[in-house]
PDB file of C-alpha atoms in Angstrom:
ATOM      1  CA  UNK A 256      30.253 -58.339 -45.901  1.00  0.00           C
ATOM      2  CA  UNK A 257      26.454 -59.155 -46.101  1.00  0.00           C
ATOM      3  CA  UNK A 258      26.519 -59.320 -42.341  1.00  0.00           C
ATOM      4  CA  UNK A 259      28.120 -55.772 -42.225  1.00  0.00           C
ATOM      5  CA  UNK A 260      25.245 -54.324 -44.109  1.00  0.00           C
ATOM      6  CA  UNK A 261      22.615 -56.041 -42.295  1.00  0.00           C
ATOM      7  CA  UNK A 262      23.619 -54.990 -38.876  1.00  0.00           C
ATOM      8  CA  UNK A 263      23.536 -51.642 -40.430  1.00  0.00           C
ATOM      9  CA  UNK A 264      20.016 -51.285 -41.589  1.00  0.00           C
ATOM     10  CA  UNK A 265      19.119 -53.187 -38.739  1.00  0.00           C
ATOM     11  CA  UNK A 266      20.925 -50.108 -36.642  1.00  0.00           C
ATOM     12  CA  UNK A 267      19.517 -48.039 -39.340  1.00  0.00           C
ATOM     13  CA  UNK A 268      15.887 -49.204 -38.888  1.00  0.00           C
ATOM     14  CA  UNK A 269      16.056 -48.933 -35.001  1.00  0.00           C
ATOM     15  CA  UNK A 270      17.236 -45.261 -35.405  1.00  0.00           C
ATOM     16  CA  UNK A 271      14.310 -44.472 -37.677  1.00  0.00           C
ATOM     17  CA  UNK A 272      12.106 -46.178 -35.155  1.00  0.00           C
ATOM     18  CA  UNK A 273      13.104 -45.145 -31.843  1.00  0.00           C
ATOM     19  CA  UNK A 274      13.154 -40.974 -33.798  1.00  0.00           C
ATOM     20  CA  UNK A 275       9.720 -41.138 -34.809  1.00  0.00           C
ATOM     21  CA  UNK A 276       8.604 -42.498 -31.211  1.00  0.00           C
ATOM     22  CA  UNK A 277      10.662 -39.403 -29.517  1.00  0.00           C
ATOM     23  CA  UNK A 278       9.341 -37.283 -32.431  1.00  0.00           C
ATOM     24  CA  UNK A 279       5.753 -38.069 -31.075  1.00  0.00           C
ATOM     25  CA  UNK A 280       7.265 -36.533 -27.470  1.00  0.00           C
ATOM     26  CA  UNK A 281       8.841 -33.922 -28.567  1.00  0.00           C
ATOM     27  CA  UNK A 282      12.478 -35.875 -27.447  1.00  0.00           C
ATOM     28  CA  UNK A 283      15.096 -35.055 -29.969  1.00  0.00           C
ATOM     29  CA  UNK A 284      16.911 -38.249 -31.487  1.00  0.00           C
ATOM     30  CA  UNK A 285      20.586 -38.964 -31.453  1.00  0.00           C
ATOM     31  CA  UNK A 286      22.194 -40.887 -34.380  1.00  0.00           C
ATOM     32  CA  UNK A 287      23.324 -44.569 -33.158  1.00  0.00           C
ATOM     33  CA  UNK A 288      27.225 -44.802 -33.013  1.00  0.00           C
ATOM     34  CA  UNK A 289      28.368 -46.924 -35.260  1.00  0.00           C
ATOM     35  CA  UNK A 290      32.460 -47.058 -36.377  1.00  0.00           C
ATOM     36  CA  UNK A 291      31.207 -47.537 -39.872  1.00  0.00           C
ATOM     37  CA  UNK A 292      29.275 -43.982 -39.709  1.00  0.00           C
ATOM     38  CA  UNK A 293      32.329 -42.270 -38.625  1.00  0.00           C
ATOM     39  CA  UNK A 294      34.458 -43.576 -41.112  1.00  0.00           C
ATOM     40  CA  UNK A 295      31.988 -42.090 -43.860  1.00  0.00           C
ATOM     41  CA  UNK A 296      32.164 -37.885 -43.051  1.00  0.00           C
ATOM     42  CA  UNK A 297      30.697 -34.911 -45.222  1.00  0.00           C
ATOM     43  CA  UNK A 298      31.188 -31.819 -45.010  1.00  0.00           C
ATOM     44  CA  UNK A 299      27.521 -30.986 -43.810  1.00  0.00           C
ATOM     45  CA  UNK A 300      27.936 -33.584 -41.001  1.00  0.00           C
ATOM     46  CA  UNK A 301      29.099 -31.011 -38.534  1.00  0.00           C
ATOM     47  CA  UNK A 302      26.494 -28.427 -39.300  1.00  0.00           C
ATOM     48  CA  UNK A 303      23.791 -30.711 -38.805  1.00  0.00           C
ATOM     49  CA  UNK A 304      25.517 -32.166 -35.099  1.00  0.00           C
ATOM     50  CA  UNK A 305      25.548 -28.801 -34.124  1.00  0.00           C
ATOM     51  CA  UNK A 306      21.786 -28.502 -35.639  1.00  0.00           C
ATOM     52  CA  UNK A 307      20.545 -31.129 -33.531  1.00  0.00           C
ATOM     53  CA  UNK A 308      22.782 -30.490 -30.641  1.00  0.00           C
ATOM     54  CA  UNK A 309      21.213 -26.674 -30.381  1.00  0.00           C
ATOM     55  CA  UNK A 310      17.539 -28.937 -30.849  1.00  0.00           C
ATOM     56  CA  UNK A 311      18.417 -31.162 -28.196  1.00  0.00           C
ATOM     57  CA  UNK A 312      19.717 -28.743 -25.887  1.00  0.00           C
ATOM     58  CA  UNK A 313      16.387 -26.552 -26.615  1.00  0.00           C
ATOM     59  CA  UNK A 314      14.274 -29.211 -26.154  1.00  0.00           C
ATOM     60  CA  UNK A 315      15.586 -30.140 -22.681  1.00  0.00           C
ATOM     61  CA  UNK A 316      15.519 -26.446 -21.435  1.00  0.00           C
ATOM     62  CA  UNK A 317      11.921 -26.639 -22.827  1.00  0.00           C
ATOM     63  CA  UNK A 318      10.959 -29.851 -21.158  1.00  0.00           C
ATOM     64  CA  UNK A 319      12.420 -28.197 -17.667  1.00  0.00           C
ATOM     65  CA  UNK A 320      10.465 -25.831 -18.309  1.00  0.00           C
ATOM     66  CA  UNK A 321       7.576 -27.204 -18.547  1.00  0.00           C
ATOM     67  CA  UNK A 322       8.140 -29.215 -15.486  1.00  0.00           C
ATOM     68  CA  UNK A 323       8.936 -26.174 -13.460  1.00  0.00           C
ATOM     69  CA  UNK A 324       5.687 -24.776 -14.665  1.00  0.00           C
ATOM     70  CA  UNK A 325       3.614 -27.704 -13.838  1.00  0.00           C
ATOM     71  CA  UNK A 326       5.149 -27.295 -10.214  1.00  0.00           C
ATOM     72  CA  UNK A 327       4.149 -24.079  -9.864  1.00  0.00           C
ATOM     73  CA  UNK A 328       0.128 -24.366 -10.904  1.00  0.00           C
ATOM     74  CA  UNK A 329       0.381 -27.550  -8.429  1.00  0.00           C
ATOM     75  CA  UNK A 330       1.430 -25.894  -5.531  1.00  0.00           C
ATOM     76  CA  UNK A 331      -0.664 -23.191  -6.496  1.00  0.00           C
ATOM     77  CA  UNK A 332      -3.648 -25.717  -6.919  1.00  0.00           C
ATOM     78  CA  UNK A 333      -2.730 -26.352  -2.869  1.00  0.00           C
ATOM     79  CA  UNK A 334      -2.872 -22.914  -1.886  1.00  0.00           C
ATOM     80  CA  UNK A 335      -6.016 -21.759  -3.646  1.00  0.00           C
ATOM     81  CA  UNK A 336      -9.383 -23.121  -2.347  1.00  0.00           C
ATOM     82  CA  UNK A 337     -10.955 -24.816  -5.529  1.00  0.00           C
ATOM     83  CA  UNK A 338     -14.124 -25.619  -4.673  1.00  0.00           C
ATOM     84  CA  UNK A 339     -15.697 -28.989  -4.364  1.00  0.00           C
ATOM     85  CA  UNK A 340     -17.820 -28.634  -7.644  1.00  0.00           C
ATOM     86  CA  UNK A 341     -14.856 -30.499 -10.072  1.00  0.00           C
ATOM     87  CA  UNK A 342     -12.005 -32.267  -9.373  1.00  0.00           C
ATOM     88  CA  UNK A 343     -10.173 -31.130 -12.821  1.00  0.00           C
ATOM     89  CA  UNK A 344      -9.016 -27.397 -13.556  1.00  0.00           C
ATOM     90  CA  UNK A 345      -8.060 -26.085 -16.762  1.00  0.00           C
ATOM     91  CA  UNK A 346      -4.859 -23.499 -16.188  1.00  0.00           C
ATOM     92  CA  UNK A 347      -6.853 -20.644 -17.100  1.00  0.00           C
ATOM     93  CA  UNK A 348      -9.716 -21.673 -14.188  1.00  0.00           C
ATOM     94  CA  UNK A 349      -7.026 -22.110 -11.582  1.00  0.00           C
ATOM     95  CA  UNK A 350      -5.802 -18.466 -12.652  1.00  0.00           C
ATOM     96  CA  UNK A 351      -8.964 -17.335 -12.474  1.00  0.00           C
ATOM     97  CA  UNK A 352      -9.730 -18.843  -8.684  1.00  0.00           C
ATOM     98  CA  UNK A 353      -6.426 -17.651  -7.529  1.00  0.00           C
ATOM     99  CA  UNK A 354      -6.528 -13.938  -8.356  1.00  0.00           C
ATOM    100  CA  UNK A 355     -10.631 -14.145  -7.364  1.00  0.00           C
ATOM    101  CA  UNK A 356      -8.557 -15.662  -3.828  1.00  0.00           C
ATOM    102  CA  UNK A 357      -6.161 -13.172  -3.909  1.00  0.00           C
ATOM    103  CA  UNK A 358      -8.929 -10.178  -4.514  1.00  0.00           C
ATOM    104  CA  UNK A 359     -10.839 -11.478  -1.010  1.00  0.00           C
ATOM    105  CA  UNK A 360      -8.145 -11.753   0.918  1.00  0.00           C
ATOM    106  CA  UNK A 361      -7.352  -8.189  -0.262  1.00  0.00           C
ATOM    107  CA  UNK A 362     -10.338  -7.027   1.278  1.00  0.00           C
ATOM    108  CA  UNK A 363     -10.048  -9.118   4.792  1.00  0.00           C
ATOM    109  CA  UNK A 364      -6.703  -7.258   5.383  1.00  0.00           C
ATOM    110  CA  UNK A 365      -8.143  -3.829   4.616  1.00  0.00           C
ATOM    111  CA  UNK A 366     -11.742  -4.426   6.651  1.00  0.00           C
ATOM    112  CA  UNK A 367      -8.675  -5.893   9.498  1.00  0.00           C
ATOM    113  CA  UNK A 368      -6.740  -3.079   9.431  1.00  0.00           C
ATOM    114  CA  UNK A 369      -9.899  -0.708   9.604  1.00  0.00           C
ATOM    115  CA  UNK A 370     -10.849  -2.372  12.669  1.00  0.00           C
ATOM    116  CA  UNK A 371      -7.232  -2.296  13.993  1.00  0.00           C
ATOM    117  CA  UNK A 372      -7.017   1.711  13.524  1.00  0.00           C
ATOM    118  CA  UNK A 373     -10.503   1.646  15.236  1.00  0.00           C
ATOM    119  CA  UNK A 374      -9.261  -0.476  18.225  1.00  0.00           C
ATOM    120  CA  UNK A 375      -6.196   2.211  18.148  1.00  0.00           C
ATOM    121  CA  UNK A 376      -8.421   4.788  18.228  1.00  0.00           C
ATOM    122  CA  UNK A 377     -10.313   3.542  21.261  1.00  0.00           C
ATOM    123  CA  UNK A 378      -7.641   2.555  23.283  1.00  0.00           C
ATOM    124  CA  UNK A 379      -5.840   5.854  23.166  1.00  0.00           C
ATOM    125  CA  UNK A 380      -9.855   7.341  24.578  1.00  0.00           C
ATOM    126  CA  UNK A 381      -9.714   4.957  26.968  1.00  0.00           C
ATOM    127  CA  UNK A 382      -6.073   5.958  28.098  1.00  0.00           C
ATOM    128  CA  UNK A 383      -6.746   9.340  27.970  1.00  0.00           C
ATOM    129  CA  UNK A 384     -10.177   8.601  30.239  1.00  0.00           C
ATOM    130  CA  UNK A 385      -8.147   6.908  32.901  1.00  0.00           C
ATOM    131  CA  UNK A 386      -5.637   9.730  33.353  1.00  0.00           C
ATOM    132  CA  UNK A 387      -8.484  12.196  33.411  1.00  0.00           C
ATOM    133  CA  UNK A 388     -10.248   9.718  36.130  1.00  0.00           C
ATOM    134  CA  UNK A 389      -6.888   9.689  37.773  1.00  0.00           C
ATOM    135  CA  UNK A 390      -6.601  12.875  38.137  1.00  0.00           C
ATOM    136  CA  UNK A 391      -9.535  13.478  39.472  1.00  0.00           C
ATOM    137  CA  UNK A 392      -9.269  10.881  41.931  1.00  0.00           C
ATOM    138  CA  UNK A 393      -7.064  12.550  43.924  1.00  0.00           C
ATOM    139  CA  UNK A 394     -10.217  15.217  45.304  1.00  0.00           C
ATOM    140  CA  UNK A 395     -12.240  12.369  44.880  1.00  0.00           C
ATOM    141  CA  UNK A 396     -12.443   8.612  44.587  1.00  0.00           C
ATOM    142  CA  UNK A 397     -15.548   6.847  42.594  1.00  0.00           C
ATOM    143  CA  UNK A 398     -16.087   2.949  44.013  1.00  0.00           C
ATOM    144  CA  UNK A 399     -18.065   0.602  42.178  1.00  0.00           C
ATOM    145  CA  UNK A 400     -20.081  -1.920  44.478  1.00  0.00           C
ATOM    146  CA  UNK A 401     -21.083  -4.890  43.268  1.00  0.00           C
ATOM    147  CA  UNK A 402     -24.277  -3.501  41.706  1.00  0.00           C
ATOM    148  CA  UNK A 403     -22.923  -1.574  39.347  1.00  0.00           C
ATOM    149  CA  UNK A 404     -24.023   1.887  40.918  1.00  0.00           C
ATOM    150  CA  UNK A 405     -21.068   4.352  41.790  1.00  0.00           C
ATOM    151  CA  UNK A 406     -20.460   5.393  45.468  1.00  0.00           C
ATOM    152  CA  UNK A 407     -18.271   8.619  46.067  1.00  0.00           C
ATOM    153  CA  UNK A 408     -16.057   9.249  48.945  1.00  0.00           C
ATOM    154  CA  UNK A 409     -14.357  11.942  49.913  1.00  0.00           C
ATOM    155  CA  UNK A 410     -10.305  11.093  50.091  1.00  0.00           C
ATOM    156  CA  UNK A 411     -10.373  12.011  53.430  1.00  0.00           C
ATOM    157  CA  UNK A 412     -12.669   8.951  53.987  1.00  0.00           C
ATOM    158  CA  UNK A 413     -10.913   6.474  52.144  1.00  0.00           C
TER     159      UNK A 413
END
């Protein structure tokens, strides 16, 4: 009988133990299984399971959550040049950087687009020149020699 009750503070001890550890990591604690817990039941025992069962769950969603989070400002970290002036960021800095990043590169795709429209712009001169020269080619043709100065010809000539 003495044996009984020693092995059950002893399970009793480890539980107490091993719950204020977790408690330190925010890990919810599960009661040690023991037959001669289950033979003793109250009436609040359920409640309570079902108490911690809702804080364990919680805590677990929380943890993945927290996890998934750290992923994210990692990968982020990757993406977003940090600068070589520290090698630690707080959350809010690396927020910061990234919409700073985000802002510049902004303005690259508009000033790239401006020029694109201008490039646009020019080509469809430059086609428009060409089919005028063409045209015009047809009385007469206009030869560049190797100089650079323009010789005309009649088409006759050519």
């Amino acid at each position: 009988m003495e044996l009984n009750s020693l092995l059950i503070l002893l399970e009793a001890a480890e539980y107490l133990e091993r719950r204020d550890r977790e408690a330190e990591h925010g890990y919810a604690s599960v009661l040690p299984y023991s037959s001669d817990f289950s033979r003793k039941k109250t009436k609040a025992s359920p409640i309570s399971r079902k108490t911690q069962n809702n804080r364990s769950s919680h805590n677990e969603l929380e943890k993945h959550r927290r996890a998934k989070l750290r992923l994210y400002l990692e990968q982020l970290k990757k993406l977003v040049p940090l600068g070589p002036d520290s090698t630690r960021h707080t959350t809010l800095s690396l927020l910061k950087r990234a919409k700073m990043h985000i802002k510049k590169l902004e303005e690259q795709d508009k000033k790239a687009l401006n020029v694109k429209e201008q490039l646009q712009r020019e080509h469809r001169y430059l086609k428009r020149r060409l089919e005028q020269l063409s045209v015009s080619g047809s009385v007469e043709r206009i030869r560049t020699d190797s100089m650079g100065s323009t010789i005309s010809t009649d088409s006759e000539q050519g």
